[in-house]
Short mmCIF file of C-alpha atoms in Angstrom, two decimals:
data_model
loop_
_atom_site.label_atom_id
_atom_site.label_comp_id
_atom_site.label_asym_id
_atom_site.label_seq_id
_atom_site.Cartn_x
_atom_site.Cartn_y
_atom_site.Cartn_z
CA MET A 159 113.50 42.41 41.56
CA ASN A 160 110.66 43.74 43.14
CA HIS A 161 111.13 46.80 45.24
CA THR A 162 108.33 46.74 47.86
CA THR A 163 106.72 50.51 48.16
CA HIS A 164 105.64 51.64 51.34
CA THR A 165 103.37 54.74 52.56
CA PRO A 166 104.78 57.45 54.54
CA HIS A 167 102.52 56.99 57.28
CA THR A 168 102.43 61.11 58.45
CA VAL A 169 102.75 61.38 61.56
CA ASN A 170 100.02 63.17 63.20
CA VAL A 171 101.08 63.99 66.84
CA ASP A 172 98.38 65.78 67.88
CA LEU A 173 95.91 62.91 68.32
CA LYS A 174 98.90 61.26 70.20
CA LEU A 175 99.12 64.35 72.56
CA ASN A 176 95.05 63.72 72.80
CA ALA A 177 95.66 60.40 74.80
CA ASN A 178 97.36 62.22 77.69
CA LYS A 179 96.32 64.35 80.68
CA PHE A 180 97.39 68.47 80.58
CA ASN A 181 96.52 70.78 83.22
CA VAL A 182 96.66 73.69 80.70
CA ASP A 183 98.08 77.28 82.58
CA GLU A 184 95.94 79.27 80.34
CA ASP A 185 97.69 82.63 82.06
CA HIS A 186 100.95 81.28 82.67
CA PRO A 187 102.81 80.15 79.65
CA HIS A 188 105.77 78.56 80.65
CA ILE A 189 107.65 78.39 76.90
CA ILE A 190 108.15 81.68 75.79
CA LEU A 191 109.44 81.95 72.12
CA LYS A 192 111.17 84.91 70.82
CA ASP A 193 109.41 86.98 68.58
CA HIS A 194 111.30 86.75 64.65
CA PRO A 195 113.00 83.60 65.59
CA ASP A 196 116.03 82.51 62.90
CA ILE A 197 114.41 79.70 60.71
CA THR A 198 117.40 77.21 60.67
CA GLU A 199 117.69 77.96 63.88
CA ILE A 200 113.93 76.89 64.56
CA LYS A 201 114.40 73.55 62.03
CA LYS A 202 115.80 71.63 64.96
CA LEU A 203 113.36 72.83 67.78
CA ILE A 204 110.73 71.43 64.32
CA ASN A 205 112.66 68.02 64.07
CA ALA A 206 113.54 67.47 67.85
CA CYS A 207 110.58 68.60 69.99
CA PRO A 208 108.37 65.53 70.71
CA ALA A 209 105.03 66.92 71.16
CA GLY A 210 105.41 68.89 67.55
CA LEU A 211 104.97 71.42 68.99
CA TYR A 212 107.02 74.32 67.13
CA LYS A 213 105.62 74.23 63.11
CA LEU A 214 106.61 75.74 60.27
CA LYS A 215 103.35 77.25 58.77
CA ASP A 216 103.24 77.68 54.75
CA ASP A 217 103.55 81.59 54.60
CA GLY A 218 107.31 81.14 56.18
CA SER A 219 107.01 81.75 59.83
CA VAL A 220 107.08 79.70 62.93
CA SER A 221 103.72 79.08 65.05
CA PHE A 222 103.94 77.74 68.49
CA GLU A 223 101.63 75.71 70.93
CA VAL A 224 102.57 75.25 75.04
CA ALA A 225 99.84 73.12 75.15
CA GLY A 226 101.17 69.69 74.44
CA CYS A 227 103.98 69.95 75.82
CA LEU A 228 105.91 66.95 77.76
CA GLU A 229 107.81 69.74 79.78
CA CYS A 230 111.15 67.06 78.62
CA GLY A 231 113.50 70.42 78.32
CA THR A 232 114.49 69.04 74.74
CA CYS A 233 113.65 72.50 72.77
CA ARG A 234 116.49 74.14 75.57
CA ILE A 235 118.43 71.95 75.13
CA VAL A 236 118.75 72.34 71.23
CA CYS A 237 118.32 76.01 71.30
CA GLY A 238 118.52 77.44 74.34
CA LYS A 239 118.19 81.09 74.90
CA THR A 240 119.17 81.89 71.23
CA LEU A 241 115.31 80.78 70.12
CA LEU A 242 113.55 80.97 73.67
CA GLU A 243 112.32 84.09 75.64
CA LYS A 244 111.98 81.67 78.78
CA TRP A 245 111.58 77.81 79.74
CA GLU A 246 110.59 77.42 83.32
CA PHE A 247 108.55 74.30 84.31
CA PRO A 248 104.97 74.84 84.67
CA ARG A 249 103.42 75.71 88.33
CA GLY A 250 102.58 73.45 90.99
CA THR A 251 100.04 71.24 89.39
CA PHE A 252 99.82 72.38 85.81
CA GLY A 253 101.02 70.52 82.94
CA VAL A 254 101.20 66.67 81.60
CA GLU A 255 99.88 64.30 84.15
CA TYR A 256 101.37 60.58 83.38
CA ARG A 257 98.90 58.02 84.28
CA ASN A 258 101.26 55.40 83.05
CA GLY A 259 104.76 57.47 82.50
CA MET B 3 111.43 81.91 107.02
CA SER B 4 109.45 78.98 109.04
CA GLU B 5 110.28 78.01 112.64
CA ASP B 6 111.21 74.33 111.66
CA LYS B 7 114.16 73.87 110.58
CA PHE B 8 114.76 70.35 108.13
CA ASP B 9 117.21 67.70 108.76
CA ALA B 10 117.07 68.10 104.73
CA ILE B 11 114.84 69.13 101.96
CA ILE B 12 114.22 67.26 99.05
CA VAL B 13 113.22 68.64 95.20
CA GLY B 14 110.86 66.13 93.07
CA ALA B 15 109.91 62.96 94.36
CA GLY B 16 111.46 60.71 91.63
CA ILE B 17 113.54 57.24 91.92
CA ALA B 18 116.20 59.73 93.54
CA GLY B 19 114.94 61.77 95.38
CA SER B 20 111.73 59.11 97.02
CA VAL B 21 115.04 56.75 97.97
CA ALA B 22 116.76 59.98 99.77
CA ALA B 23 113.37 60.18 101.58
CA TYR B 24 113.18 56.97 102.43
CA VAL B 25 116.43 56.43 104.11
CA LEU B 26 116.62 60.02 106.35
CA ALA B 27 112.90 59.24 107.65
CA LYS B 28 113.80 55.96 108.59
CA ALA B 29 116.82 56.75 110.40
CA GLY B 30 114.97 59.11 112.40
CA ALA B 31 115.34 62.60 109.85
CA ASN B 32 113.60 65.23 109.60
CA VAL B 33 112.86 65.14 105.67
CA VAL B 34 110.52 67.00 103.74
CA VAL B 35 110.21 66.00 99.67
CA ILE B 36 108.69 68.47 97.01
CA GLU B 37 107.01 68.01 93.48
CA ARG B 38 105.18 70.27 90.93
CA GLY B 39 103.00 67.63 90.47
CA ASN B 40 100.17 66.52 91.99
CA PHE B 41 101.45 62.84 92.73
CA ALA B 42 104.58 61.55 92.52
CA GLY B 43 105.39 59.83 89.09
CA SER B 44 103.27 62.47 87.21
CA LYS B 45 106.15 64.14 85.97
CA ASN B 46 108.00 61.62 85.45
CA MET B 47 108.67 58.57 82.58
CA THR B 48 111.13 55.79 81.50
CA GLY B 49 111.66 53.87 79.01
CA GLY B 50 111.78 50.99 80.98
CA ARG B 51 113.38 48.80 82.47
CA LEU B 52 114.12 49.00 86.82
CA TYR B 53 117.41 47.13 87.38
CA ALA B 54 116.48 45.84 90.86
CA HIS B 55 119.86 45.45 92.36
CA SER B 56 120.09 48.85 94.47
CA LEU B 57 116.67 48.39 95.70
CA GLU B 58 117.15 45.88 97.09
CA LYS B 59 119.74 46.47 98.95
CA ILE B 60 117.85 49.30 100.66
CA MET B 61 113.98 47.10 100.44
CA PRO B 62 115.00 43.53 100.04
CA GLY B 63 112.26 41.72 98.48
CA PHE B 64 110.19 44.83 97.19
CA ALA B 65 109.68 43.24 93.79
CA GLY B 66 106.88 41.54 96.04
CA LYS B 67 105.39 44.69 96.66
CA ALA B 68 106.13 46.84 94.12
CA PRO B 69 104.15 47.42 91.20
CA LEU B 70 107.00 46.30 88.73
CA GLU B 71 105.05 45.18 85.60
CA ARG B 72 107.33 42.59 84.41
CA LYS B 73 110.05 40.60 85.57
CA VAL B 74 112.81 40.60 82.18
CA ILE B 75 113.55 36.84 81.33
CA LYS B 76 113.36 37.73 77.61
CA GLU B 77 115.95 39.41 75.80
CA ARG B 78 116.35 41.03 71.77
CA VAL B 79 118.83 43.07 69.54
CA SER B 80 117.60 43.73 66.29
CA PHE B 81 119.17 45.33 63.97
CA LEU B 82 116.86 46.86 61.44
CA THR B 83 116.87 48.85 57.96
CA GLU B 84 113.81 49.99 56.49
CA ASP B 85 112.59 46.90 55.47
CA SER B 86 113.94 44.18 57.18
CA GLY B 87 115.43 42.84 60.73
CA VAL B 88 117.63 40.82 61.89
CA THR B 89 117.56 39.29 65.55
CA LEU B 90 119.32 38.07 68.01
CA ASP B 91 117.02 36.53 70.84
CA TYR B 92 118.16 36.02 74.15
CA THR B 93 116.16 34.12 76.91
CA GLY B 94 116.93 33.10 80.28
CA PHE B 95 115.33 30.10 82.93
CA ARG B 96 117.82 30.67 84.55
CA ALA B 97 117.28 30.74 88.80
CA GLN B 98 118.50 34.52 89.71
CA MET B 99 119.54 35.84 92.38
CA PRO B 100 116.82 38.73 93.63
CA HIS B 101 119.33 41.38 93.05
CA GLU B 102 120.04 40.04 89.37
CA GLU B 103 116.44 40.67 88.68
CA SER B 104 115.32 43.48 86.33
CA TYR B 105 111.86 44.41 85.02
CA THR B 106 109.99 46.53 83.49
CA VAL B 107 107.99 49.17 84.88
CA LEU B 108 105.84 51.97 84.48
CA ARG B 109 107.04 55.06 86.52
CA SER B 110 103.48 57.14 87.39
CA PRO B 111 102.48 53.75 89.19
CA PHE B 112 105.69 53.15 90.88
CA ASP B 113 107.06 56.78 92.26
CA ARG B 114 103.68 56.60 93.70
CA TRP B 115 104.82 53.72 95.74
CA LEU B 116 107.74 54.57 96.45
CA MET B 117 106.88 57.81 97.83
CA GLU B 118 103.92 56.30 99.99
CA GLN B 119 106.88 54.09 101.05
CA ALA B 120 108.75 57.54 102.80
CA GLU B 121 105.85 58.95 103.62
CA ALA B 122 105.37 55.55 105.56
CA ALA B 123 109.02 55.86 107.41
CA GLY B 124 107.99 59.17 108.25
CA ALA B 125 109.09 61.99 105.44
CA GLN B 126 106.39 64.53 105.33
CA TRP B 127 105.23 65.45 101.65
CA ILE B 128 104.51 68.53 99.86
CA PRO B 129 102.70 67.85 96.16
CA GLY B 130 101.68 69.84 93.42
CA THR B 131 104.53 72.60 94.47
CA ARG B 132 107.70 74.24 92.21
CA VAL B 133 110.35 74.31 94.48
CA ASP B 134 111.33 78.25 92.54
CA GLU B 135 114.19 79.29 94.56
CA VAL B 136 116.87 77.88 97.05
CA ILE B 137 118.32 80.56 99.01
CA THR B 138 121.48 80.93 100.37
CA GLU B 139 122.88 82.70 102.32
CA ASP B 140 126.92 84.06 102.55
CA GLY B 141 127.62 81.48 100.09
CA LYS B 142 126.04 78.39 101.80
CA VAL B 143 122.66 77.15 100.90
CA VAL B 144 120.01 77.25 103.13
CA GLY B 145 116.77 76.64 101.90
CA VAL B 146 113.56 76.74 99.37
CA GLN B 147 111.56 79.11 98.13
CA ALA B 148 107.90 77.41 97.05
CA ASP B 149 105.03 80.00 96.02
CA GLY B 150 106.58 82.25 97.76
CA GLU B 151 107.18 80.42 101.22
CA SER B 152 110.41 79.85 102.44
CA LEU B 153 111.32 76.82 103.72
CA GLU B 154 114.81 75.91 105.60
CA ALA B 155 116.40 72.71 105.95
CA ASN B 156 120.69 72.07 106.89
CA VAL B 157 121.20 69.87 103.80
CA VAL B 158 118.80 70.95 100.28
CA ILE B 159 119.19 67.86 98.44
CA LEU B 160 117.91 68.52 94.39
CA ALA B 161 116.75 65.57 92.08
CA ASP B 162 114.87 68.13 90.12
CA GLY B 163 115.33 65.76 86.61
CA VAL B 164 117.91 66.51 83.60
CA ASN B 165 116.36 69.68 83.42
CA SER B 166 118.11 71.11 87.17
CA LEU B 167 116.83 74.38 86.72
CA LEU B 168 118.16 74.72 90.69
CA GLY B 169 121.25 73.46 89.77
CA GLU B 170 121.89 75.56 86.92
CA LYS B 171 121.45 78.77 88.91
CA LEU B 172 123.22 77.31 91.68
CA GLY B 173 126.07 76.81 88.85
CA MET B 174 127.26 73.44 89.70
CA VAL B 175 124.90 72.08 87.09
CA LYS B 176 126.31 72.84 83.38
CA PRO B 177 123.52 73.49 80.75
CA ILE B 178 123.22 70.21 78.77
CA LYS B 179 124.61 70.34 75.08
CA ALA B 180 122.71 68.57 72.45
CA ASN B 181 125.54 66.55 71.32
CA ALA B 182 125.80 65.12 74.56
CA ALA B 183 121.86 64.32 75.28
CA ALA B 184 119.10 62.25 73.28
CA VAL B 185 115.32 62.33 73.54
CA GLY B 186 113.48 59.51 74.24
CA VAL B 187 109.62 59.17 73.38
CA LYS B 188 107.51 56.29 74.66
CA GLU B 189 103.48 55.21 73.43
CA LEU B 190 102.47 53.33 75.83
CA LEU B 191 99.93 51.07 74.06
CA GLU B 192 97.47 48.98 75.84
CA LEU B 193 97.09 45.45 74.96
CA HIS B 194 95.19 42.00 76.25
CA LYS B 195 97.33 40.37 78.25
CA ASP B 196 97.27 37.09 76.42
CA LYS B 197 97.94 38.87 73.16
CA ILE B 198 100.94 39.92 74.86
CA GLN B 199 101.83 36.30 76.07
CA ASN B 200 101.46 34.74 72.44
CA ARG B 201 102.95 37.40 70.61
CA PHE B 202 106.04 37.24 72.96
CA ASN B 203 105.95 33.65 74.18
CA LEU B 204 105.75 33.85 77.16
CA LYS B 205 103.75 33.43 81.33
CA ASP B 206 102.28 35.52 83.40
CA HIS B 207 104.47 38.28 85.41
CA GLU B 208 107.35 37.46 82.36
CA GLY B 209 108.39 40.20 80.17
CA ALA B 210 110.92 40.89 77.14
CA CYS B 211 113.05 43.62 76.49
CA TRP B 212 113.35 44.28 72.97
CA LEU B 213 116.62 46.76 71.43
CA PHE B 214 116.39 47.84 67.35
CA ALA B 215 118.96 49.34 66.40
CA GLY B 216 119.80 51.34 62.66
CA PHE B 217 116.10 53.04 61.17
CA PRO B 218 114.03 54.06 64.53
CA SER B 219 116.38 56.53 64.73
CA ASN B 220 116.93 57.36 61.27
CA GLY B 221 120.45 56.35 61.02
CA LYS B 222 121.27 58.94 63.99
CA MET B 223 123.16 57.72 67.42
CA GLY B 224 119.93 56.20 69.59
CA GLY B 225 117.56 53.45 69.00
CA GLY B 226 114.35 52.31 69.10
CA PHE B 227 112.84 50.04 72.17
CA LEU B 228 110.09 47.91 73.43
CA TYR B 229 108.82 46.38 76.38
CA THR B 230 106.15 44.04 77.60
CA ASN B 231 104.57 45.37 80.55
CA GLN B 232 100.94 43.50 82.59
CA SER B 233 98.92 44.52 80.03
CA SER B 234 100.20 47.31 78.11
CA LEU B 235 103.42 47.78 75.95
CA SER B 236 106.36 50.73 75.93
CA LEU B 237 107.45 50.67 72.63
CA GLY B 238 109.69 54.14 71.81
CA VAL B 239 112.68 55.88 70.49
CA VAL B 240 116.03 56.85 71.44
CA CYS B 241 117.64 59.76 69.13
CA GLY B 242 120.53 61.76 69.55
CA LEU B 243 120.58 65.14 69.55
CA GLN B 244 123.01 66.63 67.75
CA HIS B 245 122.64 68.00 64.01
CA ILE B 246 118.93 67.31 64.77
CA GLU B 247 118.15 70.26 62.16
CA SER B 248 119.94 67.88 59.37
CA SER B 249 117.98 64.62 59.98
CA SER B 250 115.38 63.77 56.89
CA LYS B 251 112.41 62.97 59.68
CA THR B 252 111.21 64.57 62.57
CA VAL B 253 110.79 62.63 66.06
CA PRO B 254 107.51 62.12 65.77
CA GLN B 255 108.33 61.50 63.13
CA MET B 256 110.41 58.82 63.68
CA MET B 257 108.14 56.86 65.97
CA GLU B 258 105.76 56.91 63.15
CA ASP B 259 107.39 54.68 61.06
CA PHE B 260 108.77 52.29 64.03
CA LYS B 261 105.65 51.57 64.43
CA ASN B 262 104.65 50.94 61.00
CA HIS B 263 107.44 48.74 60.50
CA PRO B 264 106.85 45.42 59.12
CA LEU B 265 108.72 44.00 62.08
CA ILE B 266 106.56 45.71 64.81
CA ARG B 267 103.28 46.35 62.88
CA PRO B 268 101.56 42.89 63.81
CA LEU B 269 102.77 43.03 67.55
CA ILE B 270 100.91 46.22 68.12
CA GLU B 271 97.43 45.40 66.60
CA GLY B 272 95.25 45.71 68.11
CA ALA B 273 96.89 47.86 70.44
CA GLN B 274 95.26 51.79 71.48
CA LEU B 275 96.91 54.80 72.79
CA ARG B 276 97.18 54.69 76.22
CA GLU B 277 99.70 57.83 76.50
CA TYR B 278 102.29 59.42 74.34
CA SER B 279 105.51 60.33 77.00
CA ALA B 280 108.71 61.88 76.34
CA HIS B 281 112.59 62.54 78.67
CA VAL B 282 115.22 64.15 77.18
CA VAL B 283 118.94 61.57 78.28
CA PRO B 284 122.19 62.97 79.70
CA GLU B 285 124.29 60.50 77.24
CA ALA B 286 127.63 61.90 78.36
CA GLY B 287 128.50 60.25 81.69
CA ILE B 288 131.38 60.70 83.86
CA ASN B 289 131.91 63.31 81.64
CA MET B 290 129.44 65.49 82.01
CA LEU B 291 128.84 65.80 85.45
CA PRO B 292 128.21 68.70 87.84
CA GLU B 293 129.50 69.98 90.43
CA LEU B 294 127.96 67.25 93.17
CA VAL B 295 128.33 68.79 96.91
CA ARG B 296 128.33 72.45 97.61
CA ASP B 297 127.76 73.76 101.76
CA GLY B 298 124.29 72.78 101.97
CA VAL B 299 123.03 71.23 99.34
CA ILE B 300 123.95 67.27 97.51
CA ILE B 301 122.81 66.98 93.51
CA ILE B 302 121.73 63.43 92.94
CA GLY B 303 119.55 61.36 89.80
CA ASP B 304 119.22 62.51 86.62
CA ALA B 305 119.76 65.85 87.87
CA ALA B 306 123.37 64.57 88.04
CA GLY B 307 123.66 63.80 85.11
CA LEU B 308 124.15 60.11 86.40
CA CYS B 309 122.99 57.78 83.86
CA LEU B 310 124.72 55.02 81.19
CA ASN B 311 124.30 54.53 78.29
CA LEU B 312 125.82 51.01 76.76
CA GLY B 313 124.21 51.14 73.79
CA TYR B 314 122.20 48.23 74.30
CA THR B 315 120.51 49.49 76.97
CA ILE B 316 120.73 52.94 78.57
CA ARG B 317 120.27 52.63 82.84
CA GLY B 318 119.48 55.80 84.80
CA MET B 319 116.82 54.95 87.65
CA ASP B 320 119.89 51.95 89.72
CA LEU B 321 122.14 54.45 89.28
CA ALA B 322 119.56 57.16 91.03
CA VAL B 323 118.55 54.69 93.63
CA THR B 324 122.05 54.41 94.01
CA SER B 325 122.62 58.41 94.20
CA GLY B 326 119.45 58.63 96.85
CA GLU B 327 120.65 56.34 99.54
CA ALA B 328 124.43 58.03 99.26
CA ALA B 329 123.17 61.53 99.85
CA ALA B 330 120.93 60.33 102.63
CA LEU B 331 123.41 58.34 104.58
CA THR B 332 125.85 61.65 103.73
CA VAL B 333 123.51 63.74 105.75
CA LEU B 334 123.37 61.34 108.60
CA HIS B 335 126.80 60.99 109.06
CA ALA B 336 127.14 65.21 107.91
CA LYS B 337 124.17 65.53 111.65
CA GLU B 338 125.66 63.19 113.27
CA ARG B 339 128.72 65.33 113.33
CA ASN B 340 126.69 68.54 113.29
CA ASP B 341 128.84 69.91 109.79
CA PHE B 342 126.57 70.29 106.48
CA SER B 343 129.28 72.52 104.68
CA LYS B 344 131.18 71.14 101.65
CA THR B 345 133.82 69.60 103.84
CA GLY B 346 131.11 67.52 106.24
CA LEU B 347 128.80 66.77 103.03
CA SER B 348 131.47 65.04 101.21
CA SER B 349 130.87 61.02 101.93
CA TYR B 350 128.95 61.85 99.25
CA GLN B 351 131.37 62.11 96.60
CA THR B 352 133.50 59.16 98.71
CA LEU B 353 130.04 57.09 98.81
CA LEU B 354 129.24 56.89 95.26
CA ASP B 355 133.04 56.74 94.39
CA GLU B 356 133.51 53.10 95.48
CA SER B 357 130.50 52.10 94.53
CA TYR B 358 129.36 50.16 91.93
CA LEU B 359 127.83 53.65 89.66
CA MET B 360 131.00 55.94 89.68
CA LYS B 361 133.27 52.24 88.64
CA ASP B 362 130.56 52.27 85.67
CA LEU B 363 130.56 56.02 84.39
CA LYS B 364 134.61 55.51 84.85
CA GLN B 365 134.52 51.92 82.85
CA TYR B 366 132.78 53.50 79.94
CA GLN B 367 133.79 57.09 79.28
CA LYS B 368 134.64 55.90 75.90
CA LEU B 369 131.13 54.99 75.02
CA PRO B 370 129.88 57.50 74.21
CA LEU B 371 132.36 58.69 71.57
CA PHE B 372 132.33 55.07 70.08
CA LEU B 373 128.36 55.65 69.90
CA GLU B 374 128.74 59.21 67.82
CA ASN B 375 129.80 57.11 65.54
CA PRO B 376 127.61 56.85 61.92
CA ARG B 377 128.59 53.50 61.13
CA ILE B 378 127.52 52.23 64.20
CA PHE B 379 123.65 52.83 63.60
CA ASN B 380 123.34 53.34 59.75
CA HIS B 381 126.37 50.78 58.05
CA TYR B 382 126.49 47.55 60.71
CA PRO B 383 122.46 47.40 60.59
CA LYS B 384 122.57 47.82 56.66
CA MET B 385 125.44 45.46 56.54
CA ALA B 386 124.18 42.57 58.96
CA ALA B 387 120.14 42.46 56.98
CA ASP B 388 121.78 42.57 53.35
CA PHE B 389 123.85 39.65 55.03
CA MET B 390 121.70 37.65 55.90
CA ALA B 391 118.94 38.16 53.11
CA ASP B 392 122.23 36.89 50.54
CA LEU B 393 122.73 34.16 52.60
CA PHE B 394 119.13 33.12 52.56
CA THR B 395 117.92 33.84 49.17
CA VAL B 396 117.60 30.88 46.86
CA ASP B 397 117.20 32.33 43.64
CA GLY B 398 118.45 30.16 41.05
CA THR B 399 122.36 31.70 40.43
CA PRO B 400 125.14 30.00 41.03
CA ALA B 401 125.58 29.81 44.44
CA LYS B 402 128.70 32.55 45.97
CA PRO B 403 130.91 30.75 48.42
CA LEU B 404 129.48 31.91 51.89
CA TYR B 405 133.11 33.36 52.89
CA GLN B 406 132.86 36.13 48.95
CA LYS B 407 129.22 37.04 51.01
CA VAL B 408 130.57 37.94 54.30
CA MET B 409 133.15 39.75 52.07
CA SER B 410 131.21 41.59 49.95
CA CYS B 411 128.87 43.20 52.74
CA CYS B 412 131.59 44.25 54.98
CA GLN B 413 133.33 45.57 51.91
CA LYS B 414 130.44 48.45 51.53
CA GLY B 415 131.33 49.30 54.29
CA GLY B 416 135.18 49.64 54.24
CA TYR B 417 137.38 47.11 55.71
CA LEU B 418 138.96 49.27 57.30
CA ASN B 419 136.23 51.24 58.82
CA LEU B 420 134.30 47.82 59.95
CA ILE B 421 138.14 47.14 62.03
CA LYS B 422 138.53 50.30 63.18
CA ASP B 423 134.94 50.19 65.05
CA ALA B 424 134.92 47.28 66.05
CA ILE B 425 138.50 47.86 68.37
CA CYS B 426 137.18 50.68 69.52
CA GLY B 427 134.21 49.48 70.45
CA VAL B 428 135.24 46.40 72.29
CA ARG B 429 138.37 48.85 73.96
CA ALA B 430 134.65 51.10 74.99
CA ILE B 431 133.05 48.22 76.29
#
């Protein structure tokens, strides 16, 4: 029996986020990741964040980018205060602006 | 505090908030809606299908005026494995009453329209402003603080969404746990309306809703969805957040793989990505309800966790409408007697209890637990696909009788599990 091999399509989330309208509040990040996050705990954020904003870098450290946040709250639900210094909504007018939703 | 005291301040111009504002304003109450986004709907997304019944009751004939996408006439449910799918297809052309209809919808235009109706009815409207605090005095909610300014009201209605930070600060809403929540991601894919109608066998203004179990959520609780809009498709994945760390795929990767599934790819060919959005779905139903009322405050919509996950559909927006209406009627009632205490606002709970909303939440309260069973999203889609492959493959080897084919597919998941899950499933629904 022939087995079909699937080419994995590695996702490029940044490309998808480019389709969105954002008004980033540069001076007031609405989410702040703790300084030395627990690596096993952060696996939750890497897997769950729909915007792929939590990334494991080659050197084993974690990078987080607040621009591109879809304000869904997944990170605060899966990790809460164990990893996040702060989670709040962006100030009025800032953040993602859905034109379709 | 400013001079004017509102009858109600509503935080958030989603469906629940705007409906509450509309009902209040229409009855002549002095109401203001405060929204952090630049316009109503700018922070909101849905899968999205709106069941019309609850809004039809408040705004008869709304479907003729509101920016809806397509009227749903076609339902499909598929069980997907990595490279196959088994699909159930229902197309219904029987004439329906307006309250039986459902529509595909995009929240940005729809919520904007809904807030415009509230404004036209006399509601005041402050967009682009985040409410930072709910102000309490002697344990009673008396107003809100936003942008350093205070506004006073007899009642504050919290419609601030599934992440109700304000409800949590008051201690009324418990923080959502990962095992009681899912995340939904959606790609809005623009496609010419003729192509949509050809690919899905639809006429003008007719729409299809299609749900997918198994492969899209990587065997975890959840699934995929595809809704046809006027000239776009809403394609997405919902995935339970419990044990997400052990998933072999990230959520965005699930979305990407779903897009590339052989059943999906031809349907979206040539479509352009116009938006990528996400939303948390509260999944625990009645087991997760907050304290709905306190002195001077009512919680509605997603903020109150009002969501029904039935496995084959997730309902939130029709519940948001009903809770918004119930809150508005409660405030009007309280205004007549000038009693805005918890007791004075207790008719909110009564109105919800008497409506389909609480009855449905009670009816389906065992379903979230049932849906935590990994076999539902793993074994059974595969079982269905294996059976079909067996049934339709003719390869020249002597054929097995049909019952043997059925039995051999069932055996893989274990007969006892199958019987147990069937009984639990039937009881949960």
